[in-house]
Coordinates of C-alpha atoms and ligand atoms in Angstrom, one line a residue:
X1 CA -5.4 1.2 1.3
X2 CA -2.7 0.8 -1.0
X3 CA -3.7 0.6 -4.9
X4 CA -2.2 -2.2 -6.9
X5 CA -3.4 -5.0 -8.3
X6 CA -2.3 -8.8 -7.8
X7 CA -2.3 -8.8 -4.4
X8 CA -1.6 -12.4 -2.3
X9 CA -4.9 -13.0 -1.1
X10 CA -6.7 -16.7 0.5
X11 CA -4.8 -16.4 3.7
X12 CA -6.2 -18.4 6.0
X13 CA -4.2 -18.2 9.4
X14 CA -5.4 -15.9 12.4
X15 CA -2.9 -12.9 11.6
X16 CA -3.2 -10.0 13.9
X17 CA -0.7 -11.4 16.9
X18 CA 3.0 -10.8 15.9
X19 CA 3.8 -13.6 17.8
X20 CA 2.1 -15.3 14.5
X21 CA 4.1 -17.5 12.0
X22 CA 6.2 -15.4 9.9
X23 CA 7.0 -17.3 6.3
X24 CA 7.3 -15.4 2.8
X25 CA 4.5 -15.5 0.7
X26 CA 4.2 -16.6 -3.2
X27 CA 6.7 -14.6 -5.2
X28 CA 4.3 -12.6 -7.6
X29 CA 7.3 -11.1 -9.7
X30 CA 6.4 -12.1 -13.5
X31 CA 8.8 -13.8 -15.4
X32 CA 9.0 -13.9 -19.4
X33 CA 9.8 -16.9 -20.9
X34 CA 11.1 -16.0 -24.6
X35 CA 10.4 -19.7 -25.6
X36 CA 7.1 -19.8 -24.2
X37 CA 4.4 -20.3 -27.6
X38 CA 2.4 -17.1 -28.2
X39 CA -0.9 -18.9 -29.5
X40 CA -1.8 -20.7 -26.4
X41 CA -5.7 -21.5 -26.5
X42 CA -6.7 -19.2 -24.2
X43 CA -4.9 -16.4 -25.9
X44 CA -7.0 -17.7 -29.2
X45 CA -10.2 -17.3 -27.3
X46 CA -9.2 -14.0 -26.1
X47 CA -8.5 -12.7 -29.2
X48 CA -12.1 -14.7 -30.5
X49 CA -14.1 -12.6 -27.5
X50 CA -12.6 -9.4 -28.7
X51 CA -13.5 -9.6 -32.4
X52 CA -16.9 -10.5 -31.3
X53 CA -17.1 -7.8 -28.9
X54 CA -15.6 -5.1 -31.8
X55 CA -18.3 -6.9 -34.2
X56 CA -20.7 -5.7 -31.7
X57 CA -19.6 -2.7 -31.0
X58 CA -19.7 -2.4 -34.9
X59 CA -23.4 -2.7 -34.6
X60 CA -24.5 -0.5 -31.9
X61 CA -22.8 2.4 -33.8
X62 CA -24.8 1.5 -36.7
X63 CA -28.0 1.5 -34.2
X64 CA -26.7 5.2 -33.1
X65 CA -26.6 6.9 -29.4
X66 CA -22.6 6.1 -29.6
X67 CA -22.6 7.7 -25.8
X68 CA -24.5 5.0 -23.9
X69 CA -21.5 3.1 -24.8
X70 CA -18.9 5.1 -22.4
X71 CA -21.1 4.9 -19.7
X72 CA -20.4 2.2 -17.6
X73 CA -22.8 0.0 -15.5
X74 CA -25.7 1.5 -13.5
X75 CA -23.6 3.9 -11.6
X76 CA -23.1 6.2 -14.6
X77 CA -19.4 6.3 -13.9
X78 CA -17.1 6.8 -16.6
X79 CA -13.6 5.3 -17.5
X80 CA -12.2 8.9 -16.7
X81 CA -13.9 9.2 -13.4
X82 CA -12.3 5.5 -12.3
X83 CA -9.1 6.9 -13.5
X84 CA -9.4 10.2 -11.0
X85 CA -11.5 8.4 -8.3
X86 CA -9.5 4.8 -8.5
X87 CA -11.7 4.1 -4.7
X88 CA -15.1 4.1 -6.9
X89 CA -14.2 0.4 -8.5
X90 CA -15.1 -2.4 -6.6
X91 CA -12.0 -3.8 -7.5
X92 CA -9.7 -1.7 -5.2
X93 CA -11.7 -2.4 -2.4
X94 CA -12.1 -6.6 -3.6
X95 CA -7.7 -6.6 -3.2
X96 CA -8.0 -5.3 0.1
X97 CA -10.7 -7.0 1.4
X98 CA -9.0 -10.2 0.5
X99 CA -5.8 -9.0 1.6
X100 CA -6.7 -11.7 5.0
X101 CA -3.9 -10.3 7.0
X102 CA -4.9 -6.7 7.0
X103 CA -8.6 -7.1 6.9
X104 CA -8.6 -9.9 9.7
X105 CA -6.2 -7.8 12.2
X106 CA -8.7 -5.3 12.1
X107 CA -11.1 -7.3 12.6
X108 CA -8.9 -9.3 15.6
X109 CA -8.4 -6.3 16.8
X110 CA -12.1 -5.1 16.9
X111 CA -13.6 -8.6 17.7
X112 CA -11.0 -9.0 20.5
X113 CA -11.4 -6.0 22.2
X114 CA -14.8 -5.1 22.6
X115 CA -14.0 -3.5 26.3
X116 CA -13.1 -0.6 23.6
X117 CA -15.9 0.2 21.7
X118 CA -18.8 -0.4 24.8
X119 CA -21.4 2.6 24.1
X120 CA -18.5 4.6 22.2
X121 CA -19.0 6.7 19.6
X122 CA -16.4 5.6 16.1
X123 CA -15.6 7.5 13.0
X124 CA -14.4 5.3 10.2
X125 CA -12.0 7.7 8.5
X126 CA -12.2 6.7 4.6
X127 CA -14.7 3.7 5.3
X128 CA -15.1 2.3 1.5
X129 CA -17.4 -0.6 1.3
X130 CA -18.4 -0.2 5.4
X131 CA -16.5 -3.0 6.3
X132 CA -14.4 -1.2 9.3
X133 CA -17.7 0.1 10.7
X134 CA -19.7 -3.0 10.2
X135 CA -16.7 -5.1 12.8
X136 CA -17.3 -1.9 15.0
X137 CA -21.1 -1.9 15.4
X138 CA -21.3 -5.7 15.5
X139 CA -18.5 -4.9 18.8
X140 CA -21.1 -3.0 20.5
X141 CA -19.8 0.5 19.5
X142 CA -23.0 2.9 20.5
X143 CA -22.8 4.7 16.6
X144 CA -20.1 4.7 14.2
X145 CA -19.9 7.6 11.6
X146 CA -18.3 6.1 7.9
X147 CA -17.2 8.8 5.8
X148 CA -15.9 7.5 2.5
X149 CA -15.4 10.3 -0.5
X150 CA -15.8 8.1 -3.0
X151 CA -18.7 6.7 -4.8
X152 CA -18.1 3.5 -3.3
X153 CA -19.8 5.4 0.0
X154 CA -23.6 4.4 -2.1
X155 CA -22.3 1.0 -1.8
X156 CA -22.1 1.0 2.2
X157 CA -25.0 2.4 2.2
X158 CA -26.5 -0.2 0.8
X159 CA -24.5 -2.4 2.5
X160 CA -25.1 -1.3 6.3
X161 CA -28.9 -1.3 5.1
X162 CA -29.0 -5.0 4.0
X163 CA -27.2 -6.0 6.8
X164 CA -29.2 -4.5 9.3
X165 CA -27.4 -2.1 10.6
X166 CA -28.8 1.4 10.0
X167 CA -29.9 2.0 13.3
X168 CA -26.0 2.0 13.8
X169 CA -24.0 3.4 11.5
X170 CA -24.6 6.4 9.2
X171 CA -22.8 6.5 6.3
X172 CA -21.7 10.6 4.9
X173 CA -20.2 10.8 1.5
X174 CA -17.8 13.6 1.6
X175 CA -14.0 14.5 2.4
X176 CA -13.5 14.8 5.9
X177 CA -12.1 17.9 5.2
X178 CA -15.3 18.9 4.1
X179 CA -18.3 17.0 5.6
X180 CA -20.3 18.0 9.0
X181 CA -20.2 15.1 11.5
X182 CA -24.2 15.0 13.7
X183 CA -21.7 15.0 16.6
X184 CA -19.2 17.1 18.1
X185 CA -16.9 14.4 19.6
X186 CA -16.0 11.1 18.7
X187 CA -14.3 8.3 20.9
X188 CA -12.6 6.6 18.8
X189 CA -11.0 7.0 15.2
X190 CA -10.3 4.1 13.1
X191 CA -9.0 4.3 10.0
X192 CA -7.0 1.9 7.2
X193 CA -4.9 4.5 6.0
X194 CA -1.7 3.2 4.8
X195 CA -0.2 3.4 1.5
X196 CA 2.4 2.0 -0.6
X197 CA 5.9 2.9 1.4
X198 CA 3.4 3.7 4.3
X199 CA 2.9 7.3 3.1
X200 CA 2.0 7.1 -0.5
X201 CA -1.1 9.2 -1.4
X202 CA -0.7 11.1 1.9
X203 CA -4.1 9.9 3.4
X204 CA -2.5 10.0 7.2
X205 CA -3.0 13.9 6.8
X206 CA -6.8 13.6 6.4
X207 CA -6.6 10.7 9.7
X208 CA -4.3 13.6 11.3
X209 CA -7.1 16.4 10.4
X210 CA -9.9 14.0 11.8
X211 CA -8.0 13.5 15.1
X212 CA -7.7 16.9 15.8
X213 CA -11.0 18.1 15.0
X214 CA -13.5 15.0 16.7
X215 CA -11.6 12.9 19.0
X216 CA -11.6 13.8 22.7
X217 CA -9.1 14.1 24.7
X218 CA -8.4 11.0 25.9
X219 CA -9.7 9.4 22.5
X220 CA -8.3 6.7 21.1
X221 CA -6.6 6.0 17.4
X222 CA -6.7 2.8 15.7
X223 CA -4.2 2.0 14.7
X224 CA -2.0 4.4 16.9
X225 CA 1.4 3.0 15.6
X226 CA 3.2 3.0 12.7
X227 CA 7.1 2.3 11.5
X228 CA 8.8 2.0 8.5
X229 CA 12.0 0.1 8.5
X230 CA 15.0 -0.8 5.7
X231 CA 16.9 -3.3 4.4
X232 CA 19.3 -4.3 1.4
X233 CA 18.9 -7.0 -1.2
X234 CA 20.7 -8.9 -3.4
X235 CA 18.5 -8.8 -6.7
X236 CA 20.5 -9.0 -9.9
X237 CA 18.1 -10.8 -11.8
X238 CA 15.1 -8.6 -11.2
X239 CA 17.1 -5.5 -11.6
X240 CA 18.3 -6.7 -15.4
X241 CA 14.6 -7.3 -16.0
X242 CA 13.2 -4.1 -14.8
X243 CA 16.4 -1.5 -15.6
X244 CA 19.1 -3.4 -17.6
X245 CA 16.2 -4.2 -20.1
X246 CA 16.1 -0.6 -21.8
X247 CA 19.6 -0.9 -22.8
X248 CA 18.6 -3.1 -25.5
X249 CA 14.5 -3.4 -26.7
X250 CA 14.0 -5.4 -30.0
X251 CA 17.2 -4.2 -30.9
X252 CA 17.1 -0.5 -29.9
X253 CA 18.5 1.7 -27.1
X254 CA 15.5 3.0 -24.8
X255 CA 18.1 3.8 -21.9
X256 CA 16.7 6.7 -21.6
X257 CA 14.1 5.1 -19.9
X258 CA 16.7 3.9 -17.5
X259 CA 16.5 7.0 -15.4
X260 CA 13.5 7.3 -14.7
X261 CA 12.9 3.2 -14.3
X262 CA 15.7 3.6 -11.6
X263 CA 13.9 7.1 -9.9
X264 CA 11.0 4.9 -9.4
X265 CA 10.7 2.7 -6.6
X266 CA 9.7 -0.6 -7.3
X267 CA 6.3 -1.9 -5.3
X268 CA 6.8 -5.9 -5.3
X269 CA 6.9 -9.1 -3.3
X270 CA 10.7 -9.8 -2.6
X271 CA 12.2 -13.1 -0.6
X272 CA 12.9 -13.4 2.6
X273 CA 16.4 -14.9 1.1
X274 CA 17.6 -12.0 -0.9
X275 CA 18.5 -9.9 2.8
X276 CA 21.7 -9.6 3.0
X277 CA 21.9 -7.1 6.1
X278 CA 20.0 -6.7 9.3
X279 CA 16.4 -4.7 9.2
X280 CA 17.1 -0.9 10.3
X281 CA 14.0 1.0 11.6
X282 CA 14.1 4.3 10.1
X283 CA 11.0 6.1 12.0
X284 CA 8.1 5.7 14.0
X285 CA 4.8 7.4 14.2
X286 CA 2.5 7.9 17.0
X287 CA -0.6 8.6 15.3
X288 CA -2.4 9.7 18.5
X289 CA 0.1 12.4 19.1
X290 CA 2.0 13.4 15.6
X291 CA 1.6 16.3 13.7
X292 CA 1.3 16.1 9.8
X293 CA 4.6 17.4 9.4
X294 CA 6.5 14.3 10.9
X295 CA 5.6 12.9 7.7
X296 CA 9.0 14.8 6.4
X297 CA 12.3 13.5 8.0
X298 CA 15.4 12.1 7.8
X299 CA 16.7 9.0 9.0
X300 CA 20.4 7.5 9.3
X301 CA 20.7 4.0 9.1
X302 CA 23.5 1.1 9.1
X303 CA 22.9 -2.1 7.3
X304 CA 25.4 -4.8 8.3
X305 CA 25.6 -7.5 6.0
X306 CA 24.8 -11.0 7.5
X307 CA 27.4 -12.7 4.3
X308 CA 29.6 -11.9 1.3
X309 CA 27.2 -10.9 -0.8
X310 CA 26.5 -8.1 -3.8
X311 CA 23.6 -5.3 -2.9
X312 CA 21.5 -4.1 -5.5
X313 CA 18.4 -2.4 -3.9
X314 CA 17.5 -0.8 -0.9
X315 CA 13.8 -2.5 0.4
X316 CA 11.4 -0.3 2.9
X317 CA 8.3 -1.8 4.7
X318 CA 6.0 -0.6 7.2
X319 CA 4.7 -2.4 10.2
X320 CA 1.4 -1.0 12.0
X321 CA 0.0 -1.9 15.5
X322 CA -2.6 -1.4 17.8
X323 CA -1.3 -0.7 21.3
X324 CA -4.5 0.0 22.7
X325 CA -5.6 -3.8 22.2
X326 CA -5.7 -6.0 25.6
X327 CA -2.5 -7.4 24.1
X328 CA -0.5 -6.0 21.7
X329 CA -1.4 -6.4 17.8
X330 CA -0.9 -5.0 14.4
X331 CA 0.6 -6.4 10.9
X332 CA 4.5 -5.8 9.2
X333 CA 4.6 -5.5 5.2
X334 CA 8.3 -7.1 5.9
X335 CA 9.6 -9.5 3.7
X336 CA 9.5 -11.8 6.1
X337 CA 5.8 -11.8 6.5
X338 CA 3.1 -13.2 5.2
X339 CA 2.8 -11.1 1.9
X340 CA 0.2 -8.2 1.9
X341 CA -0.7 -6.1 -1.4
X342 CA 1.4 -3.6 0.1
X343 CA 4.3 -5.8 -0.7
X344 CA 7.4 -4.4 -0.3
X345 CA 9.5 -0.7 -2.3
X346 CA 12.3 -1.6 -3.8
X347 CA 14.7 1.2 -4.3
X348 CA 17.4 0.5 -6.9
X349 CA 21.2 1.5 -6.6
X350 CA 23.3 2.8 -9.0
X351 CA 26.0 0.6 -7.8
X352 CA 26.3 -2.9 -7.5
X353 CA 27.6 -3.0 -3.5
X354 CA 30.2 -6.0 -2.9
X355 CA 29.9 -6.0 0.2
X356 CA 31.7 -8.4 3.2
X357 CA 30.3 -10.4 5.8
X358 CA 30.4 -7.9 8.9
X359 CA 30.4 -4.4 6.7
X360 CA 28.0 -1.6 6.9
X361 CA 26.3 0.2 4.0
X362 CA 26.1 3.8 6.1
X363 CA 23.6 6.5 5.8
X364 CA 20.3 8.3 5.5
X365 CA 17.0 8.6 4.0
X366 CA 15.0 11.8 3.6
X367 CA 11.3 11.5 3.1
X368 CA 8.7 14.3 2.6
X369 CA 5.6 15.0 0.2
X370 CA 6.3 16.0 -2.9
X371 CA 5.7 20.0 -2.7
X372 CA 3.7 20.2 -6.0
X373 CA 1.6 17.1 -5.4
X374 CA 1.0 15.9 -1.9
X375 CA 0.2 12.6 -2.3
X376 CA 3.4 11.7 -4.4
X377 CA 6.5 11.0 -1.7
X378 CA 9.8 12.2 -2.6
X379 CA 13.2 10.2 -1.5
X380 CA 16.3 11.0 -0.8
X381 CA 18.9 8.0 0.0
X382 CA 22.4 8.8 1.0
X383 CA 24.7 5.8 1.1
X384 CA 28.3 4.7 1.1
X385 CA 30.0 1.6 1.9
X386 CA 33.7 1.9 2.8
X387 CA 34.3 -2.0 2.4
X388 CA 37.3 -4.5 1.6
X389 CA 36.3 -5.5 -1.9
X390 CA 34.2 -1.9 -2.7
X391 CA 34.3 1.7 -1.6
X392 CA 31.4 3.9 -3.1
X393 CA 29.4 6.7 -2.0
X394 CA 26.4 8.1 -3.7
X395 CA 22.9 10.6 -3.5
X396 CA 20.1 9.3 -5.2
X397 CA 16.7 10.6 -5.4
X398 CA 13.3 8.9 -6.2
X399 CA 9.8 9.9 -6.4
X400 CA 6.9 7.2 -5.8
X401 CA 4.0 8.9 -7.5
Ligands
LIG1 N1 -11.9 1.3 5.3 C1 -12.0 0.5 4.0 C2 -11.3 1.3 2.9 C3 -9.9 1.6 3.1 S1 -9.2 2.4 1.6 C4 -11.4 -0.9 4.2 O1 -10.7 -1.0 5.2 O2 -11.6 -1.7 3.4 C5 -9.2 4.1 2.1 C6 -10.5 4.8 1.7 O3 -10.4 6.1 2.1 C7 -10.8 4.9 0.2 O4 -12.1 4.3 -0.1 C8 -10.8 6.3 -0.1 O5 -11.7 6.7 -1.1 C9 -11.1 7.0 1.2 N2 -10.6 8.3 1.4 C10 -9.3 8.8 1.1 N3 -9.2 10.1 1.5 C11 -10.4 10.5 2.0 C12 -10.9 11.7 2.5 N4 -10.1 12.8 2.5 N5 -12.2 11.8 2.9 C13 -13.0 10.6 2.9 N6 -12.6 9.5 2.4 C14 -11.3 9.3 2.0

């Protein structure tokens, strides 16, 4: 899961082990270049399709029935119901599929360990296109139940049909909070739940609900661990691109916009060489056993830088595994992974931290769902460095949403 789009995709190695190579993948932050020309040919032809396409957009208004036009392919989906249901678009689920070192851990993980799924019973907890429940059956699960909300659930319908696998799995369109499952208990629960910062959009609740309600006792969760860690960057360039730039637009002072640029962690690819300290785990879940309120907490930390160096952002990344596997597997979102479309958060600081070879950049983070909307995460940081060159000390709150 995870919603964004540009996402590193045509990974080819085996990911899955994280014994794997760890290297940094392209750098997808964008970069204007003021002297680039504006009229480049394919900005021409661009501009070409769209007159056409307003030319004929002229002429089916003229020809009446100015509704068919909002409706949108054959599923008679609007652009309003993509904006509330983002899951319905093929897109979405084209990112994450391509996103080789999620989708192919899974599958490593399923593939790998068939000893798991032997005549078990599996419910894919938000299964979009099928494709968690299709690696299941082909294991040798006994019946997997996908239960995907969105309309993309018609699609693995479809999907499971044409590949042949109707006999087992049974796709249920619905919220798991609301659907009936054919069975009372399930063996297993697997699930690609993870958002942005790990917790974005909250879906570990609905895995959380699932757990408690099907899974037997000695059931098993994949994956059943998950940890979110911290770090500190040096990024003054990016930061003068995304915050400094308000200060002056065209000529006029949005720095208003500042605030809330800063408020708003920053979901991005950043390089392996802009740590300046050590990686700090901040928590770890254990799906099989947590309750939904471990989702709230607070965390100390202690960042040590490795060099002299300035700090301009605080970066959190998740890493999930799979401890049920023969050997031990999962993925990490860390910088010094391959990239994922999870990328990394970058969290701004108000301060610019010079910091020393050796010093620490003390304190905490406090995250919990935001009380009004659920799925938005709210972020407290408390940090302070008490250093040669720099002594500061600072709250600052963000609000991923
Ligand atoms: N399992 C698929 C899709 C993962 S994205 C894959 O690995 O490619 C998560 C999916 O969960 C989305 O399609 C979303 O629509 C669905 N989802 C989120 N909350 C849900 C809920 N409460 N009930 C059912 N499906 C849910």
């Amino acid at each position: 899961m995870g919603r964004r789009k540009d996402s590193s995709s045509n990974n080819t190695e085996s990911p899955g082990s994280f014994s794997g190579t760890q290297h940094q993948g392209t750098k997808t932050r964008f970069h204007y270049n003021d002297d680039e020309p504006t009229t480049e040919i394919s900005k021409l032809e661009d501009s070409m399709a769209a007159s056409d396409k307003a030319m004929a957009a002229e002429d089916d208004s003229m020809m009446g029935d100015p509704d068919v036009s909002f409706v949108d392919g054959d599923d008679g989906q609007t652009s309003a119901d993509y904006y509330f249901d983002s899951y319905s678009h093929f897109g979405i689920h084209e990112e994450m599929l391509k996103d080789a070192v999620r989708t192919k851990t899974y599958q490593n993980v399923i593939y790998q360990n068939k000893f798991l799924f032997k005549d078990k019973v599996v419910l894919d907890v938000g299964a979009g296109t099928g494709i968690l429940s299709l690696f299941c059956a082909k294991a040798g699960a006994a019946h997997v139940y996908a239960v995907e909300c969105a309309h993309v659930a018609d699609m693995a319908k479809e999907i499971v049909e044409s590949n042949g696998f109707s006999n087992l799995i049974t796709v249920l369109k619905g919220k798991i909070e609301e659907i009936e499952l054919p069975v009372a208990k399930v063996d297993i629960i697997i699930s690609e739940w993870m958002g942005y910062f790990l917790l974005f959009e909250n879906m570990l609740n609905t895995v959380l609900y699932a757990r408690d309600k099907w899974l037997v006792d000695d059931g098993i969760m994949l994956p059943d661990k998950a940890s979110l860690y911290l770090t500190a960057i040096e990024d003054a360039d990016y930061k003068d691109e995304k915050i400094e730039f308000w200060n002056n637009v065209y000529g006029f002072d949005m720095s208003c916009i500042k605030k809330q640029a800063m408020m708003e962690p920053l979901v991005d690819t950043v390089d392996q060489h802009q740590i300046v300290t050590n990686c700090q785990l901040l928590k770890t879940m254990n799906i099989s056993k947590m309750i939904s309120g471990d989702v709230s907490f607070t965390s100390p930390f202690k960042l040590v830088a490795y060099r002299d160096d300035f700090i301009h952002a605080l970066v959190a990344y998740f890493d999930v595994s799979f401890t049920k596997c023969h050997k031990l597997m999962g993925f990490s979102t860390g910088p010094r992974s391959r990239a994922t479309h999870w990328k990394q958060t970058v969290l701004y600081l108000e301060d610019v931290l010079t910091i020393c070879e050796g010093e620490a950049v003390t304190g905490s983070m406090t995250v919990a769902p935001n009380k009004k909307n659920p799925r938005d995460i709210d972020i407290m940081v408390k940090y302070s460095l008490n250093g040669q060159r720099c002594v500061v000390s600072r709250t600052q709150h963000f609000k991923m949403r």
